[in-house]
Short mmCIF file of C-alpha atoms in Angstrom, two decimals:
data_model
loop_
_atom_site.label_atom_id
_atom_site.label_comp_id
_atom_site.label_asym_id
_atom_site.label_seq_id
_atom_site.Cartn_x
_atom_site.Cartn_y
_atom_site.Cartn_z
CA MET A 1 21.60 20.60 -4.34
CA ASN A 2 25.07 21.08 -5.73
CA SER A 3 25.64 17.49 -5.19
CA SER A 4 22.37 16.87 -6.67
CA ILE A 5 23.58 18.49 -10.05
CA ILE A 6 26.29 16.94 -10.49
CA SER A 7 24.61 13.29 -10.28
CA LEU A 8 21.84 14.86 -12.91
CA SER A 9 24.61 15.94 -15.21
CA LYS A 10 27.12 12.41 -15.40
CA LYS A 11 24.14 10.83 -15.91
CA ALA A 12 22.70 13.09 -18.75
CA ILE A 13 26.00 12.90 -20.18
CA SER A 14 25.98 8.62 -19.73
CA LEU A 15 22.57 9.18 -21.64
CA LEU A 16 23.69 11.43 -24.55
CA GLY A 17 26.76 8.82 -24.79
CA ILE A 18 24.55 5.88 -25.71
CA ALA A 19 22.58 7.86 -27.71
CA LEU A 20 25.39 9.06 -30.09
CA LEU A 21 26.58 5.22 -29.56
CA TRP A 22 23.27 4.54 -30.99
CA GLN A 23 22.80 6.75 -33.54
CA LEU A 24 26.57 5.58 -34.69
CA VAL A 25 25.59 1.80 -35.23
CA ALA A 26 22.30 2.22 -36.46
CA MET A 27 23.64 4.59 -39.46
CA GLN A 28 25.66 1.36 -40.32
CA MET A 29 22.61 -0.92 -40.73
CA ASP A 30 18.82 -1.25 -41.82
CA PRO A 31 16.35 0.29 -40.10
CA PHE A 32 14.63 -2.82 -40.24
CA VAL A 33 17.41 -4.47 -37.96
CA LEU A 34 18.08 -1.20 -36.04
CA PRO A 35 15.77 2.17 -35.93
CA GLY A 36 17.82 4.94 -34.84
CA PRO A 37 17.47 7.12 -32.19
CA LEU A 38 15.27 9.81 -33.68
CA GLU A 39 12.87 7.23 -35.33
CA THR A 40 12.14 5.43 -32.02
CA MET A 41 11.14 8.52 -30.59
CA ARG A 42 8.86 9.37 -33.03
CA THR A 43 7.15 5.65 -31.96
CA VAL A 44 7.13 6.89 -28.98
CA LEU A 45 5.37 9.87 -29.00
CA SER A 46 3.06 7.77 -31.40
CA TYR A 47 2.46 6.07 -28.33
CA PHE A 48 0.77 8.25 -26.37
CA GLY A 49 -1.98 9.54 -28.53
CA ASP A 50 -3.05 5.09 -28.27
CA PRO A 51 -5.61 3.73 -25.54
CA GLU A 52 -4.45 0.81 -26.04
CA PHE A 53 -1.06 1.51 -24.88
CA TYR A 54 -2.15 3.68 -21.13
CA TYR A 55 -4.66 -0.04 -20.70
CA ALA A 56 -1.20 -1.82 -21.49
CA VAL A 57 0.28 0.40 -18.83
CA TYR A 58 -1.86 0.29 -16.20
CA ARG A 59 -2.49 -3.84 -16.48
CA THR A 60 1.30 -4.45 -15.64
CA LEU A 61 1.35 -2.95 -13.54
CA LEU A 62 -1.45 -3.48 -12.08
CA LYS A 63 0.03 -7.61 -11.60
CA LEU A 64 2.89 -6.05 -10.45
CA LEU A 65 1.54 -4.00 -7.62
CA ILE A 66 -0.60 -7.73 -6.84
CA GLY A 67 2.62 -9.50 -6.92
CA MET A 68 4.51 -7.08 -5.03
CA VAL A 69 1.92 -6.70 -2.44
CA CYS A 70 1.81 -11.09 -2.12
CA VAL A 71 5.94 -10.70 -2.27
CA LEU A 72 5.95 -8.10 0.75
CA LEU A 73 3.45 -10.22 2.88
CA LEU A 74 5.06 -13.78 2.09
CA GLY A 75 8.59 -13.15 1.71
CA GLY A 76 8.41 -10.72 5.39
CA CYS A 77 5.92 -13.19 7.14
CA LEU A 78 9.58 -16.37 6.35
CA GLY A 79 12.48 -13.59 6.99
CA LEU A 80 11.33 -12.75 10.37
CA LEU A 81 10.46 -16.23 10.65
CA LEU A 82 13.74 -16.82 9.78
CA GLY A 83 15.77 -13.81 11.76
CA LEU A 84 13.75 -14.80 15.13
CA TYR A 85 13.36 -18.47 15.07
CA PRO A 86 17.34 -19.30 13.10
CA ARG A 87 16.38 -23.54 14.28
CA TRP A 88 13.10 -23.36 12.00
CA LYS A 89 15.45 -21.99 8.97
CA PRO A 90 16.79 -26.25 7.88
CA TYR A 91 12.89 -27.05 7.33
CA LEU A 92 12.73 -24.00 5.30
CA GLU A 93 15.80 -23.50 3.64
CA PRO A 94 15.21 -26.18 1.09
CA VAL A 95 11.66 -24.49 0.24
CA ILE A 96 13.34 -21.21 -0.39
CA ASP A 97 16.23 -22.88 -2.61
CA ILE A 98 13.61 -24.36 -4.77
CA MET A 99 11.73 -21.26 -5.48
CA GLN A 100 15.24 -19.42 -6.56
CA SER A 101 16.89 -22.22 -8.27
CA VAL A 102 13.90 -23.44 -10.47
CA PRO A 103 13.74 -20.73 -13.47
CA PRO A 104 10.69 -18.42 -13.79
CA ILE A 105 10.02 -20.31 -17.37
CA ALA A 106 9.47 -22.94 -15.73
CA TRP A 107 7.58 -21.44 -12.89
CA LEU A 108 5.34 -20.15 -16.10
CA GLY A 109 4.81 -23.06 -17.92
CA ILE A 110 3.44 -24.56 -14.66
CA ALA A 111 1.15 -21.83 -14.25
CA ILE A 112 0.01 -22.13 -17.86
CA ILE A 113 -1.41 -25.52 -16.74
CA TRP A 114 -2.68 -24.45 -13.17
CA PHE A 115 -4.43 -21.39 -14.45
CA GLY A 116 -4.46 -20.86 -18.02
CA LEU A 117 -3.36 -18.01 -20.49
CA THR A 118 -5.06 -15.84 -17.63
CA ASP A 119 -3.17 -13.26 -15.52
CA LEU A 120 -2.67 -15.43 -12.52
CA PRO A 121 0.65 -17.06 -14.40
CA ALA A 122 2.14 -13.66 -13.82
CA ILE A 123 1.46 -13.22 -10.19
CA PHE A 124 2.12 -16.73 -9.80
CA ILE A 125 6.19 -16.48 -10.95
CA ILE A 126 6.17 -12.93 -9.36
CA VAL A 127 5.81 -14.14 -7.03
CA LEU A 128 7.68 -17.27 -6.42
CA SER A 129 10.85 -15.91 -8.51
CA THR A 130 11.11 -12.58 -6.06
CA THR A 131 10.03 -14.00 -2.61
CA PRO A 132 12.88 -15.71 -2.26
CA VAL A 133 15.28 -12.32 -3.24
CA LEU A 134 13.28 -10.21 -0.28
CA VAL A 135 13.52 -13.67 2.54
CA VAL A 136 17.85 -13.95 1.90
CA ASN A 137 18.15 -9.63 2.36
CA LEU A 138 16.10 -9.75 5.61
CA TYR A 139 17.90 -12.77 6.86
CA GLU A 140 20.77 -10.84 6.21
CA GLY A 141 19.44 -7.62 7.98
CA PHE A 142 18.90 -10.18 10.98
CA ALA A 143 22.77 -10.92 10.89
CA ALA A 144 24.08 -7.36 10.61
CA ILE A 145 21.69 -6.52 13.78
CA ASP A 146 24.08 -5.24 16.35
CA GLY A 147 24.61 -7.55 18.91
CA LYS A 148 25.29 -5.75 21.66
CA LEU A 149 22.45 -3.77 21.31
CA MET A 150 20.08 -6.51 21.80
CA ARG A 151 21.85 -8.43 24.67
CA MET A 152 21.60 -4.43 26.75
CA ALA A 153 18.04 -4.49 25.55
CA LYS A 154 17.43 -8.48 27.39
CA VAL A 155 19.81 -7.08 30.28
CA TYR A 156 17.33 -3.78 31.38
CA HIS A 157 14.33 -6.92 30.31
CA VAL A 158 12.97 -4.54 27.59
CA PRO A 159 10.12 -6.33 25.95
CA GLY A 160 9.88 -8.45 22.96
CA ASN A 161 7.36 -6.08 21.30
CA LYS A 162 9.83 -3.16 21.90
CA ILE A 163 12.71 -4.93 20.93
CA LEU A 164 11.30 -6.10 17.25
CA ARG A 165 9.54 -2.32 17.07
CA HIS A 166 12.62 -0.17 18.21
CA ILE A 167 15.78 -2.19 16.99
CA ILE A 168 15.14 -5.02 15.02
CA LEU A 169 12.76 -3.21 12.88
CA PRO A 170 14.82 -0.26 11.99
CA SER A 171 17.56 -2.61 11.76
CA LEU A 172 16.00 -4.50 8.68
CA LYS A 173 14.75 -0.71 6.92
CA SER A 174 17.59 -0.41 4.32
CA TYR A 175 17.48 -4.26 3.73
CA LEU A 176 13.91 -4.45 2.92
CA LYS A 177 14.02 -1.66 0.95
CA SER A 178 17.41 -3.31 -1.24
CA GLY A 179 14.91 -6.22 -0.91
CA MET A 180 12.03 -4.56 -2.34
CA ILE A 181 13.77 -2.66 -5.01
CA THR A 182 15.30 -6.10 -6.37
CA SER A 183 11.88 -7.86 -6.41
CA ALA A 184 10.25 -5.02 -7.32
CA GLY A 185 13.17 -5.08 -11.03
CA LEU A 186 13.07 -8.53 -11.15
CA GLY A 187 8.55 -8.58 -10.87
CA TRP A 188 8.69 -6.00 -13.74
CA LYS A 189 10.88 -7.82 -16.38
CA LEU A 190 9.24 -11.07 -15.33
CA ALA A 191 5.23 -9.72 -15.83
CA VAL A 192 6.56 -8.24 -19.71
CA MET A 193 7.65 -11.98 -19.94
CA ALA A 194 4.84 -13.65 -18.66
CA GLU A 195 2.53 -11.27 -20.78
CA LEU A 196 4.52 -11.86 -24.13
CA LEU A 197 4.55 -15.57 -23.47
CA THR A 198 0.73 -15.72 -22.81
CA SER A 199 -0.37 -12.52 -25.05
CA VAL A 200 -2.20 -11.43 -22.20
CA ASP A 201 -3.45 -7.65 -22.23
CA GLY A 202 -0.37 -6.12 -20.88
CA ILE A 203 3.26 -4.11 -22.54
CA GLY A 204 4.20 -7.97 -23.10
CA SER A 205 1.68 -8.44 -24.83
CA LEU A 206 1.96 -5.44 -27.70
CA LEU A 207 5.54 -6.37 -28.13
CA SER A 208 3.70 -9.83 -28.95
CA ASP A 209 2.61 -8.09 -31.32
CA ALA A 210 4.97 -5.35 -32.41
CA ARG A 211 7.48 -9.01 -32.75
CA THR A 212 4.96 -11.33 -34.98
CA ASN A 213 4.51 -7.62 -37.41
CA LEU A 214 8.41 -7.40 -37.31
CA GLU A 215 8.06 -3.57 -36.39
CA THR A 216 11.35 -3.08 -34.99
CA ASP A 217 10.96 0.64 -33.67
CA ARG A 218 8.09 -0.64 -32.47
CA VAL A 219 9.88 -2.98 -29.85
CA PHE A 220 12.55 -0.38 -29.39
CA ALA A 221 10.13 2.30 -28.37
CA LEU A 222 8.51 0.01 -25.62
CA ALA A 223 11.62 -1.24 -24.59
CA LEU A 224 12.54 2.66 -23.99
CA PHE A 225 9.23 2.69 -21.80
CA MET A 226 9.53 -0.39 -20.09
CA ALA A 227 13.47 1.53 -18.50
CA ILE A 228 11.41 4.55 -18.06
CA PHE A 229 8.50 3.05 -16.15
CA TRP A 230 11.37 0.85 -14.20
CA ASN A 231 12.97 4.22 -12.75
CA VAL A 232 9.76 5.48 -12.25
CA ILE A 233 9.06 2.42 -9.58
CA LYS A 234 12.28 2.59 -8.53
CA SER A 235 11.83 6.25 -6.98
CA CYS A 236 8.60 5.05 -5.37
CA ILE A 237 10.19 2.59 -3.14
CA THR A 238 13.27 5.01 -2.77
CA PHE A 239 10.16 7.15 -1.86
CA LEU A 240 8.69 5.12 0.61
CA PHE A 241 11.44 3.99 2.82
CA ARG A 242 13.00 8.02 2.83
CA SER A 243 11.85 8.51 6.53
CA ARG A 244 14.64 8.01 9.02
CA VAL A 245 13.48 6.38 12.27
CA SER A 246 15.37 7.16 14.92
CA LEU A 247 15.80 4.76 18.28
CA PRO A 248 14.32 5.70 21.41
CA THR A 249 17.35 6.76 24.11
CA HIS A 250 15.55 4.89 26.67
CA LEU A 251 13.80 1.37 25.26
CA ASN A 252 12.58 0.18 28.80
CA LYS A 253 10.66 2.59 29.27
#
């Protein structure tokens, strides 16, 4: 409990320092260029009474959720395939490299041509740009699995399904968590970017409107909301991986 309080106190001090620095810089500039934290907070509070804001948040979160489910299924399968059957690596590695090397903005251009100004371009770039992150994390997890434990399981003729459930998957848990957090963080930013460039309903669309109307305070307020929402998403993912998985004493039973 004390360590949690100390950690929260340090974060509060850090945020307070950022707010003070922000205020000092804002005092030297025009509010149109850099609104202060108090003005930004007033704009933040004004959004709570705006039904359009809640709908925009729902639309962005929905795209992120659909995209991350696809990433988990596709990236999880590819990561397990590369880990369990390394001989497939030379065939799949070029595909992963292409997905990882092409900038998301290029994928977005292709998606707009294919799917038009709909929700699909946002989901498309989330899947293509974040799947390699999860695949690489899982593949590294396989490399870190205790070789002695695997050899022991083979000596005792442990069935393959038990090796997968009791050795491989628990060993990959931390790598899967790291991969999902990194992928979700990137996916969150890509979803907003796609909405901003396509003006499709979502937080990005609100940002586009604020930019067009030169409402800098609204841009800062929405950026603050995005930071808050991301921390909530990250906490939810961390909570899902909180339960500990222990290896059974007798693997061969």
